[in-house]
Structure formats: structure tokens, C-alpha cells
Tab-separated table of C-alpha atoms and ligand atoms in Angstrom:
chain	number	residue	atom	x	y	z
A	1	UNK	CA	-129.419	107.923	-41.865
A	2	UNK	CA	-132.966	106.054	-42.123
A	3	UNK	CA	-134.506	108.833	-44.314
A	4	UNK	CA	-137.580	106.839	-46.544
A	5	UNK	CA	-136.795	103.423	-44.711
A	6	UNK	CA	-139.994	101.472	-43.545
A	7	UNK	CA	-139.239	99.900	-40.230
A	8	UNK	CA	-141.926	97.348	-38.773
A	9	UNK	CA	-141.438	96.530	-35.622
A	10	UNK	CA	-142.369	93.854	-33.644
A	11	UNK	CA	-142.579	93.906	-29.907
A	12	UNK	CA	-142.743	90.866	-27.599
A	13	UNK	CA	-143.008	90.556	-24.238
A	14	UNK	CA	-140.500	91.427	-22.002
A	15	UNK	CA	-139.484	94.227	-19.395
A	16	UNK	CA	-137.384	95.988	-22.001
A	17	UNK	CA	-140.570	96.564	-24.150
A	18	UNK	CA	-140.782	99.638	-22.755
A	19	UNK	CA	-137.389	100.892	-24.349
A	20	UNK	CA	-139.357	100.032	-27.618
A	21	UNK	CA	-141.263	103.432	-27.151
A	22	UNK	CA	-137.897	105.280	-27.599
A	23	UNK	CA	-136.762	103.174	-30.356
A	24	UNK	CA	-140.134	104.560	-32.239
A	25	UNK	CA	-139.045	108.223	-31.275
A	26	UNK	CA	-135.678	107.846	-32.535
A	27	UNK	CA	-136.407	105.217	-35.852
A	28	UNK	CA	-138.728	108.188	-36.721
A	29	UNK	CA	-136.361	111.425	-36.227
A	30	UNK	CA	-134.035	109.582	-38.280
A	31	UNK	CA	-136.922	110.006	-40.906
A	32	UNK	CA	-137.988	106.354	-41.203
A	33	UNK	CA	-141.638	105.725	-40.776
A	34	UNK	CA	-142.590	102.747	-38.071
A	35	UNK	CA	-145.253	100.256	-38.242
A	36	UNK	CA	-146.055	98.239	-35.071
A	37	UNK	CA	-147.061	95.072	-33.944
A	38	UNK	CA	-147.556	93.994	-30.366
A	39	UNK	CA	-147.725	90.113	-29.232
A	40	UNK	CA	-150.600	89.371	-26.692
A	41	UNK	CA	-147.646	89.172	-23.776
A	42	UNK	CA	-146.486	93.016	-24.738
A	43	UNK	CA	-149.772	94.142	-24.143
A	44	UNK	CA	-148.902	93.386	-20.795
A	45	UNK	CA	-145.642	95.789	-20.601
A	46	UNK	CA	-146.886	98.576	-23.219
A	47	UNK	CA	-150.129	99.553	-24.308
A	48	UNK	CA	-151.375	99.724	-28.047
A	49	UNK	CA	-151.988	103.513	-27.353
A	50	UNK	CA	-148.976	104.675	-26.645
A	51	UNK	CA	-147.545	102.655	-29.447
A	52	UNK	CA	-149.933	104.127	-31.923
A	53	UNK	CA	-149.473	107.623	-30.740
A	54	UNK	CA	-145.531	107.579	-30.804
A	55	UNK	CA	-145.569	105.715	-34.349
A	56	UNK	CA	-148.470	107.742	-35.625
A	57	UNK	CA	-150.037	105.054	-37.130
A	58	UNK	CA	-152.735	101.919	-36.078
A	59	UNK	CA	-151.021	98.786	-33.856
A	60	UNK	CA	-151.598	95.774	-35.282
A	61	UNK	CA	-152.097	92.640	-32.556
A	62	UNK	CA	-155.068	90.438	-33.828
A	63	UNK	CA	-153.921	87.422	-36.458
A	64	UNK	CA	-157.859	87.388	-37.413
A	65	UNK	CA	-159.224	90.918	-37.285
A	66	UNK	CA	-161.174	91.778	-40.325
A	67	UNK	CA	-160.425	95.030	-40.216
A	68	UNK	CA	-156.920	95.010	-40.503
A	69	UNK	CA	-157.402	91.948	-42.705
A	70	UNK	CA	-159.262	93.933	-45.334
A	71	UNK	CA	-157.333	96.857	-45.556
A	72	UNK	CA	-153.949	94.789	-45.444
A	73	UNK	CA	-153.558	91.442	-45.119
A	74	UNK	CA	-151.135	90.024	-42.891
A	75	UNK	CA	-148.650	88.757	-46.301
A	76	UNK	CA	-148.967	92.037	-47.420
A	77	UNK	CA	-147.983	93.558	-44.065
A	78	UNK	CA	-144.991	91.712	-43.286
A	79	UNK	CA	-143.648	92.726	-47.023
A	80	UNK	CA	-144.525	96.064	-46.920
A	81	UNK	CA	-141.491	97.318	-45.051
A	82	UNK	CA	-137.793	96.785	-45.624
A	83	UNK	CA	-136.915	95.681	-42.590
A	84	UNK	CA	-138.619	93.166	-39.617
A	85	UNK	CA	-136.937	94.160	-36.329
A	86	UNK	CA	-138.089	92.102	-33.409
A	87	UNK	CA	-137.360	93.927	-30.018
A	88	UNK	CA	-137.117	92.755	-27.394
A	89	UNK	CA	-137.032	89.458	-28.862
A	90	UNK	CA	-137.350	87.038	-25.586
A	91	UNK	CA	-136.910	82.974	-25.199
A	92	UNK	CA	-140.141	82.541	-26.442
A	93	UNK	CA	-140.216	84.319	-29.442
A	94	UNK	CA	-136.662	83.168	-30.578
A	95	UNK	CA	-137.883	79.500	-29.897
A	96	UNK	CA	-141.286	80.227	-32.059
A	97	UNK	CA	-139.178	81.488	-34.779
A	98	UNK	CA	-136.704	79.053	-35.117
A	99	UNK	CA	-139.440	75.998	-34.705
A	100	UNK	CA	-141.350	78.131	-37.415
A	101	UNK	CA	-144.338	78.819	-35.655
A	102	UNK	CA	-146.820	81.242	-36.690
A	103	UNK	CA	-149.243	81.192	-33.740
A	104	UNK	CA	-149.889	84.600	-33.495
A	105	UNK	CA	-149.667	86.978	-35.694
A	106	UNK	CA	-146.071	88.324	-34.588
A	107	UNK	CA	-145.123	84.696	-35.753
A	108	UNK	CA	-147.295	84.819	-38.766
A	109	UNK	CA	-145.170	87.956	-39.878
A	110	UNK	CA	-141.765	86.924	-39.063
A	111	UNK	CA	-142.440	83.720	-41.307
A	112	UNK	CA	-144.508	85.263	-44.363
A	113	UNK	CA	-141.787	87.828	-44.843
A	114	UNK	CA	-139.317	88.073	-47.414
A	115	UNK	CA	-137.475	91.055	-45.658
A	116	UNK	CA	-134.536	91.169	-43.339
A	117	UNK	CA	-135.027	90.418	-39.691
A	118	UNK	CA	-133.077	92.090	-37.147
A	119	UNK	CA	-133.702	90.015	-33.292
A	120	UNK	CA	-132.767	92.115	-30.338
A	121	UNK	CA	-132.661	89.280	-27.910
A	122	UNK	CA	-133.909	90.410	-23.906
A	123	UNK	CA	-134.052	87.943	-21.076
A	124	UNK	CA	-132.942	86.505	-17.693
A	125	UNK	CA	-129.320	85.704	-18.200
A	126	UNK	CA	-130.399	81.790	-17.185
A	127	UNK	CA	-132.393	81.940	-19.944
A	128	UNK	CA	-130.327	83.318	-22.564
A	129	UNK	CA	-127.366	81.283	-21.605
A	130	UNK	CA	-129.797	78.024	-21.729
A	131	UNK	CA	-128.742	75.784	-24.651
A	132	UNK	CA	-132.087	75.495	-25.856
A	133	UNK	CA	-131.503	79.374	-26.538
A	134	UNK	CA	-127.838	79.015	-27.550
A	135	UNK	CA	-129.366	76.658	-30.298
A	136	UNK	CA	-132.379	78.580	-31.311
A	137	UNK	CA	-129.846	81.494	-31.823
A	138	UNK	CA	-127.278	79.581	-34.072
A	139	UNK	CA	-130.550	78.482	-35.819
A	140	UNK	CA	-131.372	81.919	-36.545
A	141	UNK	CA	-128.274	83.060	-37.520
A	142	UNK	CA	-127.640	80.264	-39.577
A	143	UNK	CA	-130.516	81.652	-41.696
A	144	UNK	CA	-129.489	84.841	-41.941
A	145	UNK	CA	-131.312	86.578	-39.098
A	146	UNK	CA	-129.481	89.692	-38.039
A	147	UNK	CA	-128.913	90.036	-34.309
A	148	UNK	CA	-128.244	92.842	-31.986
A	149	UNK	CA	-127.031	92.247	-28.356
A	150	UNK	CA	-127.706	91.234	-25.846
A	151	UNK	CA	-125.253	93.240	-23.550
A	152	UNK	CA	-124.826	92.513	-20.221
A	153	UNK	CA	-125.369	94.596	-17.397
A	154	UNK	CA	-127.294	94.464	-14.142
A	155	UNK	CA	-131.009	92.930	-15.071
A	156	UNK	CA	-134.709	93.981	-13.842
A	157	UNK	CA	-134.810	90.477	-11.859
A	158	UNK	CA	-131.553	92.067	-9.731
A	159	UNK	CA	-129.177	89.183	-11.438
A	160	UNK	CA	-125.987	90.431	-13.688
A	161	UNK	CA	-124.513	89.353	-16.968
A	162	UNK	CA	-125.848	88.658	-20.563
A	163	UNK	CA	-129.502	89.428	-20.961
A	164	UNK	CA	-130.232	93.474	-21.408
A	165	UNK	CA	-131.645	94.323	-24.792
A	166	UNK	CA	-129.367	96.053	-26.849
A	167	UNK	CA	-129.476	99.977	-26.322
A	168	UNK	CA	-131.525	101.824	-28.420
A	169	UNK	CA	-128.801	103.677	-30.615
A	170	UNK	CA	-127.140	100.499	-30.974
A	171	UNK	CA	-130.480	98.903	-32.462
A	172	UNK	CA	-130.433	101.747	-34.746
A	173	UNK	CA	-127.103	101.243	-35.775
A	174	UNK	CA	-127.592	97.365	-36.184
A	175	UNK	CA	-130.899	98.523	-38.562
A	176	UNK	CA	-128.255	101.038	-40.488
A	177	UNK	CA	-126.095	97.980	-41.146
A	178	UNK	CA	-128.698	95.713	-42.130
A	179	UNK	CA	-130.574	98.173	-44.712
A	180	UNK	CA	-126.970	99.723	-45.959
A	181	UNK	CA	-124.244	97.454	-45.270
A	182	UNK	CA	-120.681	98.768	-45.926
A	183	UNK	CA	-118.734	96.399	-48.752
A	184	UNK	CA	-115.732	97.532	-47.483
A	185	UNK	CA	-113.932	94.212	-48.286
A	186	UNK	CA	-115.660	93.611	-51.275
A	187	UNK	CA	-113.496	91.867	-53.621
A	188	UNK	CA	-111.060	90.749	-51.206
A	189	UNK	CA	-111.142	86.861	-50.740
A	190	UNK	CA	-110.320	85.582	-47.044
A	191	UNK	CA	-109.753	82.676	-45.503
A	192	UNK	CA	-110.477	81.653	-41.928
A	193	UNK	CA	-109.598	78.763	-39.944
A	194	UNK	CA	-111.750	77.189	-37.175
A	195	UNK	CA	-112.744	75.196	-34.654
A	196	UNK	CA	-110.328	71.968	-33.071
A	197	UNK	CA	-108.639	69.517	-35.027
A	198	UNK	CA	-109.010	65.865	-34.265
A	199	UNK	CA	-105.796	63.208	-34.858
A	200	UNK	CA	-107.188	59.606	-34.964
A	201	UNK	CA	-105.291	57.307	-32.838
A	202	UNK	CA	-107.070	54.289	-34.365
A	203	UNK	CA	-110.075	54.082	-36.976
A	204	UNK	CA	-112.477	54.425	-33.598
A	205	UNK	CA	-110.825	56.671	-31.061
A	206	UNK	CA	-108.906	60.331	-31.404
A	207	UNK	CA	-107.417	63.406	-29.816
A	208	UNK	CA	-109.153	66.884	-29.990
A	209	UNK	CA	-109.519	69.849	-28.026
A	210	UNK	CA	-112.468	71.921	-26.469
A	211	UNK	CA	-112.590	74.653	-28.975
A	212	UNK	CA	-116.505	75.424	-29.828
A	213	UNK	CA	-115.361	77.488	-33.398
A	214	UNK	CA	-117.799	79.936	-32.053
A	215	UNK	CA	-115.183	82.682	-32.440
A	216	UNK	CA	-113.687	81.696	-35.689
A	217	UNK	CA	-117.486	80.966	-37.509
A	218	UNK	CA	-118.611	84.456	-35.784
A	219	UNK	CA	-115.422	85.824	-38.140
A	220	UNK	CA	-115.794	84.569	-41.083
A	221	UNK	CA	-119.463	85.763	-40.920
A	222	UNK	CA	-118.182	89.519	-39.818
A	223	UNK	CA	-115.827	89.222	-43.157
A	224	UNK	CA	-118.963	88.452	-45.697
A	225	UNK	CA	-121.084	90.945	-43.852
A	226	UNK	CA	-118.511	93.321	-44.857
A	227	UNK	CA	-118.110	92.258	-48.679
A	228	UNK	CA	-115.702	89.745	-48.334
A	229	UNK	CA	-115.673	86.277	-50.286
A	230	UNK	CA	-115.030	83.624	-47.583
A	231	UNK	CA	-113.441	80.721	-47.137
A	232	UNK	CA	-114.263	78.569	-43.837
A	233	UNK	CA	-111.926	76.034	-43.125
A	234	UNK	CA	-113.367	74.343	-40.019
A	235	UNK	CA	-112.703	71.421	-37.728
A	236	UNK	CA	-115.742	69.901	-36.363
A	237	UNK	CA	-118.189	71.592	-34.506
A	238	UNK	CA	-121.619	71.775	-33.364
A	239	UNK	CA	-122.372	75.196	-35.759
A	240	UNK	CA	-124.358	75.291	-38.749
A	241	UNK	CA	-122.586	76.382	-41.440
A	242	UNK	CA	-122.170	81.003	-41.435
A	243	UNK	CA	-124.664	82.082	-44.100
A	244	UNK	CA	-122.755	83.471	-47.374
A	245	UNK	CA	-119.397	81.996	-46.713
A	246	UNK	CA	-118.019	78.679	-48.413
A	247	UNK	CA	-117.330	76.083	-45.583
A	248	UNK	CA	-114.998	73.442	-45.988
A	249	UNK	CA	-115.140	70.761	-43.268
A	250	UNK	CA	-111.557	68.989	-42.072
A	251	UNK	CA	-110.381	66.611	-39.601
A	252	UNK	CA	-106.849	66.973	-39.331
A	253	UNK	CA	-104.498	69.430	-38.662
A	254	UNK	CA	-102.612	68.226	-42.312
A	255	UNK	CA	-105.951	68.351	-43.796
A	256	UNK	CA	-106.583	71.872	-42.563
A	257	UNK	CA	-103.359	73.092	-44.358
A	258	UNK	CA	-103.974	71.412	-47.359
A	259	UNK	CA	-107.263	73.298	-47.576
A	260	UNK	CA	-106.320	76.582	-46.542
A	261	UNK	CA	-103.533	76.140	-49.226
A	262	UNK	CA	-105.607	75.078	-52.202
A	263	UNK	CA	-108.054	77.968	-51.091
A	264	UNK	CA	-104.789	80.616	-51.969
A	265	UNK	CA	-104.523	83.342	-53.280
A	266	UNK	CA	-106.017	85.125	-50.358
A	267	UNK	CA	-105.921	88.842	-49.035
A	268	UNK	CA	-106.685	87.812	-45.860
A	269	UNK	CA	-106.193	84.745	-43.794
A	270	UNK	CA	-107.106	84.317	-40.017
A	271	UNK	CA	-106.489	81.320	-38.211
A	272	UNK	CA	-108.988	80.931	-35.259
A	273	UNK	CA	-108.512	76.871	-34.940
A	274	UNK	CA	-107.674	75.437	-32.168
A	275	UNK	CA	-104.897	72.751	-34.353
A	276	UNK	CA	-103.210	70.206	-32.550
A	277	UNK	CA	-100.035	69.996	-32.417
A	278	UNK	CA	-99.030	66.815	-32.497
A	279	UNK	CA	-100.706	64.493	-34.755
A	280	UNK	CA	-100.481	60.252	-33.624
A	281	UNK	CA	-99.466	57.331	-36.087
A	282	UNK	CA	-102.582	56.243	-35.882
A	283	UNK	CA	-103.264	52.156	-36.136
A	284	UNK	CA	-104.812	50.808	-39.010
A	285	UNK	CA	-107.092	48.475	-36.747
A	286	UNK	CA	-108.797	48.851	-33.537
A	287	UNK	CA	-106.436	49.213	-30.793
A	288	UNK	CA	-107.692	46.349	-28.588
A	289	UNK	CA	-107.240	45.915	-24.672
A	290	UNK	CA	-105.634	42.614	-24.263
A	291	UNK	CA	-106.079	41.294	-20.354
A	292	UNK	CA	-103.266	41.743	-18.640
A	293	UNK	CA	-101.912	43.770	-21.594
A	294	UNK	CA	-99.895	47.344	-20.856
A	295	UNK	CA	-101.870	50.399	-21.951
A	296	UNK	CA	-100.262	51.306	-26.140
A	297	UNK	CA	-97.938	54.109	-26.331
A	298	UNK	CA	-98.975	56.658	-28.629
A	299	UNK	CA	-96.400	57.644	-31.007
A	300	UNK	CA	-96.338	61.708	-31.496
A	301	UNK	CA	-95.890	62.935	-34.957
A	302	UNK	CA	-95.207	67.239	-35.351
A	303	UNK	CA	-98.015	68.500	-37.164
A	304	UNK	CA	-97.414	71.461	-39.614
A	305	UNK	CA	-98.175	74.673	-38.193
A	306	UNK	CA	-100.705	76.969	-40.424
A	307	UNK	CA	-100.406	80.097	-39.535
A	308	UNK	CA	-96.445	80.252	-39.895
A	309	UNK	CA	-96.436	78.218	-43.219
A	310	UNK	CA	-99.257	80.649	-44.746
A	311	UNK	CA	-97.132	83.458	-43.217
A	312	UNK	CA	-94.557	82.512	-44.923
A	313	UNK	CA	-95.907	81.829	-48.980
A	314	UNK	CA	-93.425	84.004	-50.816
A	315	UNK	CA	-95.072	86.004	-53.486
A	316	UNK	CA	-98.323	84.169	-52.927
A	317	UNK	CA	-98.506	85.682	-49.063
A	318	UNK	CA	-102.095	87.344	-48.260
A	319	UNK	CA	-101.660	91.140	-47.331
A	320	UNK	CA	-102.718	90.411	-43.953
A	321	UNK	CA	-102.157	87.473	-41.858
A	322	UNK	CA	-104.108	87.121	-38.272
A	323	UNK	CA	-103.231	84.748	-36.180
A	324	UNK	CA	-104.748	83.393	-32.094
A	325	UNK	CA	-102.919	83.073	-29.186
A	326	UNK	CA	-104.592	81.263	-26.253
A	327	UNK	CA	-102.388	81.253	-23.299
A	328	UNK	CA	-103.265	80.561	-19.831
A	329	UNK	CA	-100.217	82.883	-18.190
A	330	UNK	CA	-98.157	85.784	-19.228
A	331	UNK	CA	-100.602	86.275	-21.698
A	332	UNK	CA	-99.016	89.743	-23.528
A	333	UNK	CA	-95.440	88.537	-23.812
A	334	UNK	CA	-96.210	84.784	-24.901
A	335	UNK	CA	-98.151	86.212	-27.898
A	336	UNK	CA	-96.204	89.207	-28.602
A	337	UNK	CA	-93.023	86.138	-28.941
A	338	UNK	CA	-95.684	84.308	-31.098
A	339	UNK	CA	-96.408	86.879	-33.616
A	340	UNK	CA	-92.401	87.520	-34.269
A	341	UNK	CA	-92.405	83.411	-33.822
A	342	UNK	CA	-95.152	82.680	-36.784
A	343	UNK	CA	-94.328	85.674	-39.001
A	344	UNK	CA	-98.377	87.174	-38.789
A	345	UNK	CA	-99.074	90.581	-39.303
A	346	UNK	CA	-101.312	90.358	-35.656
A	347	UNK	CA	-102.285	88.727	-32.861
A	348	UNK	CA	-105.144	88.051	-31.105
A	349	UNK	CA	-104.616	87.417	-27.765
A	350	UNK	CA	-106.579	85.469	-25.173
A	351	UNK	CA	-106.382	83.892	-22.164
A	352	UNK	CA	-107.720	80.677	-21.924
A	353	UNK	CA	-107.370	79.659	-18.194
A	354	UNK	CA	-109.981	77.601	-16.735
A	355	UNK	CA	-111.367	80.216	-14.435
A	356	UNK	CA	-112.039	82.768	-17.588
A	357	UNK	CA	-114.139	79.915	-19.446
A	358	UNK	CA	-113.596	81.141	-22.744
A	359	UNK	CA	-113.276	78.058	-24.296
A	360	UNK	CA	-117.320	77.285	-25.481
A	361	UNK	CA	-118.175	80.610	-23.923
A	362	UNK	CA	-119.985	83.203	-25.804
A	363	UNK	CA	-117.879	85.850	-24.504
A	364	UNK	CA	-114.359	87.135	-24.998
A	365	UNK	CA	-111.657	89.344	-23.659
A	366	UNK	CA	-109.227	89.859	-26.148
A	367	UNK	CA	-105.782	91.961	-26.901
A	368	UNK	CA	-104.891	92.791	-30.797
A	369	UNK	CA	-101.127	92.730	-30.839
A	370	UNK	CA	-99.153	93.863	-33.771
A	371	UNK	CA	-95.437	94.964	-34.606
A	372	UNK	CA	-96.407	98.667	-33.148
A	373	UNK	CA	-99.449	98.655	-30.618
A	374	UNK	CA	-100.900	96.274	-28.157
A	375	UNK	CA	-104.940	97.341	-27.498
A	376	UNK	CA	-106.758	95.513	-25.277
A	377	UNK	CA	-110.504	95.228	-25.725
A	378	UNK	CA	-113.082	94.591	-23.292
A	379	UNK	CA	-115.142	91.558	-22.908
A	380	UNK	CA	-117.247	91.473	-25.592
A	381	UNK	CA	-119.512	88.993	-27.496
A	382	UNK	CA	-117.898	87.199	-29.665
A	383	UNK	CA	-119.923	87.935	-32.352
A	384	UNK	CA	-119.009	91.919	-31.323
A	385	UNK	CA	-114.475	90.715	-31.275
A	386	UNK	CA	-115.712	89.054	-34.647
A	387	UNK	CA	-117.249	92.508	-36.182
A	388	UNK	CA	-114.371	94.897	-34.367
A	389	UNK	CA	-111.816	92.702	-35.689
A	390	UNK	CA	-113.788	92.834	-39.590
A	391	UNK	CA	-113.474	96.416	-38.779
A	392	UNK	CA	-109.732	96.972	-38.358
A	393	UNK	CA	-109.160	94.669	-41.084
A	394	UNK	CA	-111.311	96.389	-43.484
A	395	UNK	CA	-109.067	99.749	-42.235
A	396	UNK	CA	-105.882	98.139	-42.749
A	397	UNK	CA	-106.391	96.932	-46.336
A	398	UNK	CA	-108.151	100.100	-47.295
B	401	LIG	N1	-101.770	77.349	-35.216
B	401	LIG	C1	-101.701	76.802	-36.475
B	401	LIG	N2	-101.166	75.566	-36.648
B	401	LIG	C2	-100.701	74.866	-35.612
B	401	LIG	C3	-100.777	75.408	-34.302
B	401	LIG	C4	-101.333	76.648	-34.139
B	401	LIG	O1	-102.137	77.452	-37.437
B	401	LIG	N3	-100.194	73.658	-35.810
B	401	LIG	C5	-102.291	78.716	-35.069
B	401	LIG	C6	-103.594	78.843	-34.313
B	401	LIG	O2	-104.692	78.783	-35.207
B	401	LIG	C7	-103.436	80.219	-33.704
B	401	LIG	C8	-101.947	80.330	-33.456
B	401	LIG	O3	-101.336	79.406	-34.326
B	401	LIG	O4	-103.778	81.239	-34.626
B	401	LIG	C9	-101.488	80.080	-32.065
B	401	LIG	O5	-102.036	78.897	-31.548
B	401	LIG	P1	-101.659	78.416	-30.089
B	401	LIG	O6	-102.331	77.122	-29.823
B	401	LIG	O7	-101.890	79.539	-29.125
B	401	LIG	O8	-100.107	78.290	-30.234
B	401	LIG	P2	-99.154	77.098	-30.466
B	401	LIG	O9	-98.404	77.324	-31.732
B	401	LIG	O10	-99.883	75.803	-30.388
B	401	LIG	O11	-98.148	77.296	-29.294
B	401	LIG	P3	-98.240	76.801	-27.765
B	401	LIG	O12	-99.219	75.663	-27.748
B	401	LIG	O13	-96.859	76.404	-27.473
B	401	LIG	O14	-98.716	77.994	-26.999
């Protein structure tokens, strides 16, 4: 699978450094040849020896050792390969990279290369579920950085959840991808909604919801990883924009529909947005609290609904039409009735009760729902229901 690829892997420091010494076995049986660097921390975890002996070659550690400087400088060394894969990549060393640091000379390589990075992020589930993290990661993705994992599982400091590195065949895998992606939607133009809507009551104040767009911007990213031109129609959110995919910001749920439409023809559309239902005749001017006054009545006004009306375009209908469901009971039947209800091809189903905390969450238990099957999935990453879901799209159109 890796036959002739040049691997250089970095390894910071973290307990699951030590699954790094597999990953050399493996990257090399595949028939790829590994080069290593070790931060000053992984020295603590594994030793330079061991690394050396697996990879069969010398361990770079030391931003300013002449020797290593002569026969290669550090530029040189972090172009040298075709792929940068960081592993385990912990808080620190996601922070460094997205502040752009190059205080060592794991740092140094990660920001003189011109190669594709692959992070396989490892750490206390505290930590990874920190916002500082949560940020550092959209940072990195937002710039293209490939990431595998985490997974979750019980951890080395005896807590559960999101943390454990990725699994070594799955960091293979994830390399695979990187260094021979499959364009099996190339040519096929999709369009994906996400995010809330917002309805302005007055030119100050409005109605939204508390949908992060995580879901739908991890989507439209799984589409263009897999060939696809994309078209992001999003509501606001805190994301940076997905890397190769054209975003279009909206406000409204009308505005959403008008973009979605002018973005037709389409092969594919999904709608992940959270859109309001109701819009509000908004005032012109500041509502203003008179003393004394009665609280304004907000007048309701039915806002189209998007995924029926693009279900429904005639001749100008994409091939495949995905819509959400997020229900908080009955969760099977409600969307199974929605599907018939909006005229999609599928649904995916979630339930969005306040005890699953889906809504912002990075993690998602989902159902896909069409005329014929119902298969539930289990709680997975949204970034990993984004790529599964790219998947069986890319089978149905094929
Ligand atoms: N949707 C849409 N336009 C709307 C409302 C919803 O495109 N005006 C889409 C959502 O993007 C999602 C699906 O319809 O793909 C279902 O959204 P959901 O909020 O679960 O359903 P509603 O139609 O709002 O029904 P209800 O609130 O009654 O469950």
C-alpha cells in the first residue's frame, strides 16, 4: 500500500509514544521507509535507540547539531519525505503548531515543510476536550492538517472518553488517504447546508438556535476530500471556513434557500442546518422598553423549508438528497415520517435531547434512514459520521 513512500515521523511526548515503535514496524512492512524525530519530552517515553533500530536509520532530536546540520539541514529534512505525521501529537504540540512555533526542532519541521501533515492527537480527555484544544484543532484543520483520532476508550490516567491515539492500522490508513486519496466524487458538485439560522426581531436583537455547524462543516470537508466540488452554505458559526470548499455565509433561513438555489445544479445536496422555522416581522427600529409598557408580541412568519423545496426541483433535482433529523423522542419513527414528509432520498437521524449533548459536542450517534434500511451507527466523531456518510454517498452515485 505504502511501497516507495517516505514517512517522517515525528514523536512527541505522551504515553502513547510507545505505540509509535509499532507504527515504524508496520509503516515499514508496508514498504515505506521511516525517518524519525523525537521532541526532548519523548525522550522521556521512548529512547532514540530503539527508534533508530526499528526505523533503521539515525533519530534526529537536536535543532542545532552540526552533524545532522551538515549532512541535512533541517529545511531539507522536513521536505525530504512526502508525508509529516505527528504521533502522538499532545496539547502541547497542537498548541505550538497552531501558534507557529518552531522552538524545537519538531516545531522547526512541522513549519519549514511543504508536505502534508497528518496529527494523531493523544491526551487526557480534560485536555482534549479543553477549548483552547478544540480551537487549536479547528486551526489546524482549517489549514489543511490531516487528523486521525482520537478515539475514546479507557486512558493510562484510569479516566474514559476521547483522548487514546488513534490505533496504529488506523494511522496507516489515515497516511494511505492522505498520500492517495480516492476522487471518488470527483466531478460531482454538492451542496451542504450548515450551522443555525438567525431571524432578526429588530435591527439589534434575533432568534437562533445552538447548532455549532461542527457536523455540517466536518461534511462538506469529507465531500472535497473525496473529489467533490463544494458548496458551503452556512449560518453563523464559530468555524473557520473547511479548506477546498466554497463557503457562502447566510443569516436567514430565506437567505439560505436563495443560496442553496442559485448554487443548483447539484448532484448532491445535504442539509445539516439547524433552520428556523419560523422567521419574525422584524421592526425596522429598535424595539424599545417603554416603562410601564407590555412586553411586544412577536409576529411568526413560516419560513420555507430547504430540504423539501430542493427535494422537490423537477428536472433540476440533485441525484441524491440528504437531509437531518434531530428529535429528542421517538427518534426512528419521527424521521422515518420526515424523510416520506420532505421527499429526501435519506435521513440522518439524531437525537438531540439534553442529556445526549450533541448539540456543540464533538461526538455523534447517528441512524441513516432511507426508503429500504435503517442502520444505526455508533458514536462516532463527527468528523468520522462526516467521512462514513462521504463514503455511502460516494457508493450510491457510483
Ligand atoms: N430543514 C430545512 N428547512 C427548514 C427546516 C428544516 O431545510 N425550514 C431541514 C434541516 O436542515 C434538516 C431537516 O430539514 O435536514 C429536518 O430538520 P428538523 O429541525 O429536524 O425538522 P423540522 O422540519 O424543523 O421539523 P420539527 O421541528 O417539527 O421536528
Amino acid at each position: 500500500m505504502l511501497n516507495g513512500k517516505k514517512v517522517f515521523l515525528i514523536i512527541a511526548g505522551g504515553i502513547a509514544a510507545y505505540k509509535c515503535l509499532d507504527l515504524i514496524r508496520r509503516l515499514r512492512e508496508q514498504g515505506a521507509s521511516v525517518r524519525c524525530c523525537l521532541t526532548e519530552n519523548a525522550k522521556e517515553f521512548v529512547t532514540p535507540l530503539s527508534v533508530s533500530a526499528l526505523s533503521q536509520g539515525p533519530v534526529y532530536t537536536d535543532q542545532f547539531s552540526l552533524k545532522d546540520e551538515s549532512e541535512m539541514s533541517h529545511i531539507e529534512l522536513s521536505r525530504a519525505s512526502d508525508i509529516l505525521v505527528v504521533a502522538p501529537a499532545t496539547a502541547d504540540v497542537m498548541a505550538k503548531m497552531a501558534a507557529g512555533l518552531a522552538d524545537q526542532l519538531a516545531t522547526t519541521l512541522v513549519l519549514a515543510t511543504d508536505k502534508p501533515v497528518l496529527i494523531a492527537p493523544a491526551m487526557n480527555l480534560r485536555m482534549w476536550l479543553h477549548a483552547a484544544t478544540q480551537a487549536n484543532l479547528a486551526t489546524l484543520m482549517a489549514r489543511g492538517i490531516h487528523v486521525v483520532g482520537p478515539n475514546e476508550g479507557p486512558m493510562a490516567c484510569n479516566e474514559f472518553g476521547p483522548g487514546r491515539m488513534a490505533e496504529v492500522p488506523e494511522i496507516i490508513a489515515a497516511i494511505d488517504g492522505v498520500l492517495s486519496p480516492v476522487q471518488s466524487l470527483a466531478g460531482c458538485h454538492a451542496i451542504v447546508t450548515s450551522g443555525p439560522t438567525v431571524e432578526p426581531i429588530d435591527p439589534v436583537r434575533f432568534i437562533a438556535n445552538r447548532s455549532s455547524g461542527k457536523q455540517g462543516h466536518a461534511i462538506a470537508a469529507a465531500l472535497a476530500a473525496k473529489g467533490a466540488r463544494v458548496t458551503l452554505v452556512s449560518g453563523p458559526t464559530a468555524l473557520p471556513d473547511p479548506v477546498g470548499v466554497t463557503t457562502v455565509s447566510v443569516e436567514t433561513a430565506c437567505e439560505m434557500l436563495a443560496a442553496c438555489q442559485s448554487a443548483l445544479p447539484a448532484d448532491i445536496v445535504v442539509c445539516a442546518a439547524a433552520v428556523a422555522d419560523w422567521g419574525i416581522k422584524a421592526a425596522e427600529q429598535k424595539l424599545k422598553k417603554r416603562p410601564g409598557g407590555t412586553p411586544p408580541v412577536l409576529e411568526l412568519t413560516l419560513n420555507p423549508d430547504i430540504l423539501a423545496t430542493l427535494s422537490a426541483a423537477g428536472p433540476n433535482r440533485p441525484r441524491l438528497v440528504v437531509g437531518f433529523a434531530a428529535e429528542t423522542e421517538d427518534l426512528i419513527a419521527h424521521a422515518r415520517d420526515k424523510r416520506s414528509r420532505k421527499g429526501c432520498d435519506w435521513i440522518v437521524a439524531n437525537d438531540v435531547s439534553a442529556e445526549t449533548g450533541t448539540f456543540g459536542s464533538d461526538t455523534n450517534q447517528v441512524h441513516l434512514i432511507s426508503a429500504e434500511a435503517c442502520e444505526s451507527w455508533p458514536s462516532l466523531d463527527k468528523r468520522a459520521v462526516a467521512t462514513r456518510l462521504a463514503d455511502r454517498i460516494a457508493e450510491a452515485l457510483s
